[in-house]
């Protein structure tokens, strides 16, 4: 089917108590492999590309491959631009048929985040595209002081519920990414999510919530977050590691045909992606 709007799939997930997995892809071979899993698991799915992936592959190739693969699919597929803070990049996604964009003003002061996000919402909604905003700051695990759940004040900026309410009302975003203890990348310690904060945000914010930094969050913690209104969970690092690990093993052999060398990488990616769908409770929802 054609690409779908997240405003169709996320509220449905929030209402039914599951989350739609948002899977970052980094090369084009990953796209049909991920959609094959979504079909097999009967799960809605969000495929997302970061600026790095856009720089690597280009908008045209990404849009063409994802649209063609989604058309062959019987499950809803969203194409999302992940972590964009440049307005020009967002316009590029709108021009190339992405059905969702993230306006990431999370490292800006509050008022500037509101301005950037509201400006993106205006352009995106005019094009019929949904917008995810972020309030609070989810750091990368590699940043000093970013140990999961440590709340190191210099890098970790937890989302404040009353500010989240104001942010959503003033910007008109369709979903909100929140900082409640996760980080991007692998955890050095078991993360502790601030579930009370999440519930307080949920009570004030009418749109579906988004959790970044899904890799490595223990199942029960992730499910507790989903039960408190998280309807989209982002996964990148573990998928990347699965693909690379499979490729590394294949390269140890004598095979030189790229199509064959890639098979173990894609299979490992698929096993990881299927696990994420089950973790999110999105399996069997289509
Ligand atoms: P992980 O790499 O920690 O899974 O985070 C992914 C993410 O949040 C992408 O926006």
Tab-separated table of C-alpha atoms and ligand atoms in Angstrom:
chain	number	residue	atom	x	y	z
A	1	UNK	CA	0.000	0.000	0.000
A	2	UNK	CA	1.146	3.620	-0.337
A	3	UNK	CA	3.108	5.101	2.566
A	4	UNK	CA	0.868	5.991	5.480
A	5	UNK	CA	0.588	8.980	7.767
A	6	UNK	CA	1.687	8.331	11.392
A	7	UNK	CA	-1.456	10.183	12.502
A	8	UNK	CA	-3.275	7.033	11.358
A	9	UNK	CA	-1.106	4.484	13.152
A	10	UNK	CA	0.176	6.157	16.340
A	11	UNK	CA	-3.136	7.130	17.972
A	12	UNK	CA	-4.414	3.621	17.243
A	13	UNK	CA	-1.328	2.132	18.941
A	14	UNK	CA	-1.653	4.469	21.940
A	15	UNK	CA	-5.314	3.550	22.354
A	16	UNK	CA	-4.615	-0.184	22.155
A	17	UNK	CA	-1.559	-0.089	24.433
A	18	UNK	CA	1.249	-0.984	22.043
A	19	UNK	CA	3.971	0.994	20.256
A	20	UNK	CA	4.955	1.138	16.609
A	21	UNK	CA	8.661	0.340	16.222
A	22	UNK	CA	10.596	3.056	14.387
A	23	UNK	CA	13.583	1.393	12.774
A	24	UNK	CA	16.534	3.394	11.477
A	25	UNK	CA	17.989	2.102	8.224
A	26	UNK	CA	21.479	2.997	7.039
A	27	UNK	CA	21.702	1.351	3.621
A	28	UNK	CA	19.141	0.546	0.949
A	29	UNK	CA	19.444	-3.242	1.228
A	30	UNK	CA	17.967	-2.902	4.729
A	31	UNK	CA	14.669	-1.501	3.443
A	32	UNK	CA	13.067	-4.574	1.805
A	33	UNK	CA	14.539	-6.783	4.543
A	34	UNK	CA	12.839	-4.741	7.276
A	35	UNK	CA	9.531	-4.642	5.433
A	36	UNK	CA	9.643	-8.402	4.899
A	37	UNK	CA	9.795	-8.767	8.689
A	38	UNK	CA	6.945	-6.301	9.233
A	39	UNK	CA	4.813	-8.364	6.838
A	40	UNK	CA	5.738	-11.649	8.493
A	41	UNK	CA	4.984	-10.210	11.957
A	42	UNK	CA	1.871	-8.363	10.704
A	43	UNK	CA	3.198	-5.213	12.345
A	44	UNK	CA	2.874	-1.579	11.362
A	45	UNK	CA	6.334	-0.075	11.012
A	46	UNK	CA	8.091	3.266	10.743
A	47	UNK	CA	11.239	3.324	8.619
A	48	UNK	CA	13.375	6.292	9.507
A	49	UNK	CA	16.415	7.974	8.017
A	50	UNK	CA	18.712	10.388	9.829
A	51	UNK	CA	20.633	13.256	8.220
A	52	UNK	CA	23.669	10.971	7.975
A	53	UNK	CA	21.655	8.447	5.977
A	54	UNK	CA	20.215	11.188	3.734
A	55	UNK	CA	23.757	12.461	3.107
A	56	UNK	CA	24.889	8.916	2.320
A	57	UNK	CA	22.030	7.763	0.074
A	58	UNK	CA	20.199	10.914	-1.052
A	59	UNK	CA	16.503	11.725	-0.791
A	60	UNK	CA	15.651	10.473	-4.297
A	61	UNK	CA	17.005	6.957	-3.825
A	62	UNK	CA	15.529	6.612	-0.333
A	63	UNK	CA	12.080	7.788	-1.390
A	64	UNK	CA	12.046	5.611	-4.518
A	65	UNK	CA	13.136	2.433	-2.733
A	66	UNK	CA	10.926	2.855	0.347
A	67	UNK	CA	7.863	3.817	-1.705
A	68	UNK	CA	8.294	0.865	-4.079
A	69	UNK	CA	8.865	-1.605	-1.235
A	70	UNK	CA	5.925	-0.242	0.802
A	71	UNK	CA	3.585	-0.512	-2.191
A	72	UNK	CA	4.211	-4.259	-2.285
A	73	UNK	CA	3.444	-4.518	1.443
A	74	UNK	CA	0.136	-5.234	3.173
A	75	UNK	CA	1.158	-3.545	6.434
A	76	UNK	CA	1.200	0.225	7.057
A	77	UNK	CA	4.636	1.764	6.470
A	78	UNK	CA	5.580	5.328	7.497
A	79	UNK	CA	8.680	7.030	6.065
A	80	UNK	CA	10.087	9.381	8.701
A	81	UNK	CA	12.931	11.902	8.785
A	82	UNK	CA	14.707	11.384	12.113
A	83	UNK	CA	16.420	14.195	14.089
A	84	UNK	CA	16.316	17.135	11.725
A	85	UNK	CA	17.248	20.533	13.038
A	86	UNK	CA	17.894	22.177	9.645
A	87	UNK	CA	14.808	23.630	8.026
A	88	UNK	CA	16.209	22.957	4.517
A	89	UNK	CA	16.603	19.257	5.271
A	90	UNK	CA	12.985	19.102	6.432
A	91	UNK	CA	11.786	20.805	3.242
A	92	UNK	CA	13.741	18.174	1.290
A	93	UNK	CA	11.816	15.402	3.058
A	94	UNK	CA	8.504	17.154	2.354
A	95	UNK	CA	9.387	17.441	-1.332
A	96	UNK	CA	10.341	13.765	-1.570
A	97	UNK	CA	7.189	12.208	-0.152
A	98	UNK	CA	8.211	11.450	3.428
A	99	UNK	CA	5.019	11.095	5.473
A	100	UNK	CA	6.569	12.228	8.746
A	101	UNK	CA	9.387	14.524	9.876
A	102	UNK	CA	11.048	15.270	13.170
A	103	UNK	CA	11.709	18.879	14.052
A	104	UNK	CA	14.536	18.516	16.544
A	105	UNK	CA	15.009	21.706	18.473
A	106	UNK	CA	15.851	19.828	21.661
A	107	UNK	CA	19.291	21.395	22.042
A	108	UNK	CA	17.859	24.920	21.657
A	109	UNK	CA	16.459	27.128	24.417
A	110	UNK	CA	12.707	26.575	24.917
A	111	UNK	CA	11.471	29.606	22.953
A	112	UNK	CA	13.740	28.816	19.985
A	113	UNK	CA	12.612	25.184	20.045
A	114	UNK	CA	9.000	26.406	19.963
A	115	UNK	CA	9.724	28.739	17.000
A	116	UNK	CA	11.580	26.149	14.928
A	117	UNK	CA	9.007	23.446	15.614
A	118	UNK	CA	5.989	25.699	14.937
A	119	UNK	CA	7.560	26.797	11.636
A	120	UNK	CA	8.098	23.159	10.631
A	121	UNK	CA	4.534	22.249	11.630
A	122	UNK	CA	3.172	25.022	9.414
A	123	UNK	CA	5.119	23.833	6.347
A	124	UNK	CA	4.599	20.114	7.009
A	125	UNK	CA	0.877	20.336	7.685
A	126	UNK	CA	0.430	22.384	4.500
A	127	UNK	CA	2.034	19.418	2.703
A	128	UNK	CA	-0.102	16.877	4.618
A	129	UNK	CA	2.881	15.574	6.603
A	130	UNK	CA	3.009	14.836	10.335
A	131	UNK	CA	5.574	16.331	12.733
A	132	UNK	CA	7.335	14.877	15.774
A	133	UNK	CA	8.819	17.438	18.151
A	134	UNK	CA	11.228	16.909	21.035
A	135	UNK	CA	11.300	18.608	24.386
A	136	UNK	CA	14.053	17.834	26.863
A	137	UNK	CA	17.328	16.416	25.598
A	138	UNK	CA	18.164	12.726	24.994
A	139	UNK	CA	21.973	12.619	24.750
A	140	UNK	CA	24.217	10.131	23.007
A	141	UNK	CA	25.647	7.478	25.342
A	142	UNK	CA	29.129	8.583	24.273
A	143	UNK	CA	28.638	12.110	25.621
A	144	UNK	CA	30.433	12.653	28.925
A	145	UNK	CA	28.005	12.454	31.814
A	146	UNK	CA	25.289	10.759	29.786
A	147	UNK	CA	25.171	7.460	31.721
A	148	UNK	CA	21.632	6.255	31.400
A	149	UNK	CA	19.349	7.440	34.099
A	150	UNK	CA	22.123	9.251	35.912
A	151	UNK	CA	20.389	12.516	35.146
A	152	UNK	CA	23.756	14.305	34.973
A	153	UNK	CA	22.397	17.851	34.798
A	154	UNK	CA	24.994	19.156	32.361
A	155	UNK	CA	23.884	16.819	29.555
A	156	UNK	CA	20.589	15.257	30.564
A	157	UNK	CA	17.607	17.506	30.304
A	158	UNK	CA	14.510	15.639	31.521
A	159	UNK	CA	11.207	16.726	29.961
A	160	UNK	CA	9.091	18.806	32.324
A	161	UNK	CA	5.382	17.883	32.130
A	162	UNK	CA	3.978	21.431	32.359
A	163	UNK	CA	6.431	22.660	29.731
A	164	UNK	CA	5.513	19.720	27.487
A	165	UNK	CA	1.861	20.745	27.654
A	166	UNK	CA	2.723	24.302	26.660
A	167	UNK	CA	5.086	23.087	23.902
A	168	UNK	CA	2.473	20.875	22.264
A	169	UNK	CA	-0.220	23.560	22.486
A	170	UNK	CA	2.010	26.267	20.995
A	171	UNK	CA	3.622	24.216	18.225
A	172	UNK	CA	0.793	21.921	17.093
A	173	UNK	CA	3.066	18.853	16.877
A	174	UNK	CA	1.463	15.479	16.174
A	175	UNK	CA	3.725	13.503	18.528
A	176	UNK	CA	6.271	14.386	21.191
A	177	UNK	CA	9.653	12.796	21.920
A	178	UNK	CA	10.447	12.963	25.612
A	179	UNK	CA	13.573	12.669	27.752
A	180	UNK	CA	12.799	10.279	30.612
A	181	UNK	CA	16.110	8.477	31.126
A	182	UNK	CA	17.052	6.864	27.818
A	183	UNK	CA	20.157	7.707	25.788
A	184	UNK	CA	21.068	7.083	22.139
A	185	UNK	CA	23.483	4.162	21.818
A	186	UNK	CA	24.492	1.359	24.148
A	187	UNK	CA	24.062	1.641	27.895
A	188	UNK	CA	26.947	1.162	30.293
A	189	UNK	CA	24.518	0.523	33.135
A	190	UNK	CA	20.933	-0.698	33.119
A	191	UNK	CA	18.833	2.367	32.333
A	192	UNK	CA	16.233	3.550	34.814
A	193	UNK	CA	13.300	5.257	33.186
A	194	UNK	CA	11.437	7.931	35.110
A	195	UNK	CA	8.007	6.343	34.728
A	196	UNK	CA	6.319	8.796	37.081
A	197	UNK	CA	7.485	11.675	34.929
A	198	UNK	CA	6.226	9.843	31.857
A	199	UNK	CA	2.783	9.364	33.417
A	200	UNK	CA	2.695	13.048	34.405
A	201	UNK	CA	3.578	14.062	30.817
A	202	UNK	CA	0.916	11.705	29.466
A	203	UNK	CA	-1.701	13.306	31.746
A	204	UNK	CA	-0.995	16.743	30.235
A	205	UNK	CA	-0.124	15.980	26.607
A	206	UNK	CA	-2.852	14.873	24.185
A	207	UNK	CA	-0.571	13.568	21.383
A	208	UNK	CA	1.237	10.188	21.240
A	209	UNK	CA	4.619	10.101	23.018
A	210	UNK	CA	7.874	8.940	21.436
A	211	UNK	CA	10.791	7.216	23.159
A	212	UNK	CA	14.233	7.636	21.596
A	213	UNK	CA	17.163	5.411	22.508
A	214	UNK	CA	15.243	2.123	22.456
A	215	UNK	CA	18.317	-0.115	22.032
A	216	UNK	CA	19.177	-1.912	25.240
A	217	UNK	CA	16.166	-0.808	27.291
A	218	UNK	CA	15.056	-3.899	29.271
A	219	UNK	CA	11.756	-5.398	28.082
A	220	UNK	CA	9.782	-4.772	31.264
A	221	UNK	CA	10.898	-1.144	31.389
A	222	UNK	CA	10.033	-0.574	27.752
A	223	UNK	CA	6.638	-2.147	28.242
A	224	UNK	CA	6.005	-0.014	31.324
A	225	UNK	CA	6.782	3.064	29.202
A	226	UNK	CA	4.401	1.858	26.485
A	227	UNK	CA	1.701	1.378	29.113
A	228	UNK	CA	2.192	5.065	29.996
A	229	UNK	CA	1.497	6.385	26.521
A	230	UNK	CA	4.635	5.789	24.443
A	231	UNK	CA	3.339	4.886	20.962
A	232	UNK	CA	6.596	5.050	18.955
A	233	UNK	CA	9.927	3.580	20.057
A	234	UNK	CA	13.102	4.365	18.093
A	235	UNK	CA	15.700	1.655	17.521
A	236	UNK	CA	18.986	2.130	15.683
A	237	UNK	CA	22.128	0.890	17.433
A	238	UNK	CA	21.130	-2.736	17.958
A	239	UNK	CA	19.917	-3.037	14.355
A	240	UNK	CA	23.189	-1.597	13.086
A	241	UNK	CA	25.184	-3.966	15.268
A	242	UNK	CA	23.178	-6.978	14.076
A	243	UNK	CA	23.729	-6.094	10.399
A	244	UNK	CA	27.431	-5.380	10.862
A	245	UNK	CA	27.972	-8.517	12.946
A	246	UNK	CA	26.356	-10.655	10.242
A	247	UNK	CA	28.450	-9.022	7.556
A	248	UNK	CA	31.664	-9.432	9.529
A	249	UNK	CA	31.022	-13.160	9.901
A	250	UNK	CA	30.277	-13.489	6.174
A	251	UNK	CA	33.456	-11.653	5.211
A	252	UNK	CA	35.526	-14.187	7.114
A	253	UNK	CA	34.656	-16.710	4.365
A	254	UNK	CA	35.656	-16.829	0.698
A	255	UNK	CA	32.411	-15.507	-0.810
A	256	UNK	CA	32.887	-12.487	-3.073
A	257	UNK	CA	29.360	-11.984	-4.431
A	258	UNK	CA	27.940	-8.940	-2.574
A	259	UNK	CA	24.406	-10.353	-2.860
A	260	UNK	CA	25.465	-13.482	-1.001
A	261	UNK	CA	27.811	-11.736	1.414
A	262	UNK	CA	24.923	-9.519	2.516
A	263	UNK	CA	22.565	-12.392	3.321
A	264	UNK	CA	23.840	-13.110	6.866
A	265	UNK	CA	23.799	-9.364	7.606
A	266	UNK	CA	20.193	-9.085	6.474
A	267	UNK	CA	19.125	-12.198	8.332
A	268	UNK	CA	20.681	-10.910	11.569
A	269	UNK	CA	18.959	-7.569	11.002
A	270	UNK	CA	15.639	-9.314	10.507
A	271	UNK	CA	15.956	-11.355	13.708
A	272	UNK	CA	16.638	-8.146	15.661
A	273	UNK	CA	13.800	-6.242	13.970
A	274	UNK	CA	11.312	-9.039	14.689
A	275	UNK	CA	12.382	-8.987	18.356
A	276	UNK	CA	11.705	-5.234	18.494
A	277	UNK	CA	8.212	-5.713	17.053
A	278	UNK	CA	7.393	-8.302	19.695
A	279	UNK	CA	8.852	-6.087	22.428
A	280	UNK	CA	6.641	-3.192	21.296
A	281	UNK	CA	3.552	-5.413	21.182
A	282	UNK	CA	2.967	-4.417	17.542
A	283	UNK	CA	3.055	-8.006	16.276
A	284	UNK	CA	-0.253	-9.227	14.851
A	285	UNK	CA	-1.876	-5.767	14.891
A	286	UNK	CA	-2.509	-5.603	11.137
B	1	LIG	P1	19.275	3.784	19.729
B	1	LIG	O1	20.408	3.885	18.742
B	1	LIG	O2	19.749	3.925	21.136
B	1	LIG	O3	18.419	2.607	19.489
B	1	LIG	O4	18.368	5.097	19.487
B	1	LIG	C1	17.763	5.277	18.249
B	1	LIG	C2	17.083	6.589	18.150
B	1	LIG	O5	16.553	7.104	19.114
B	1	LIG	C3	17.026	7.211	16.823
B	1	LIG	O6	16.418	8.462	16.842
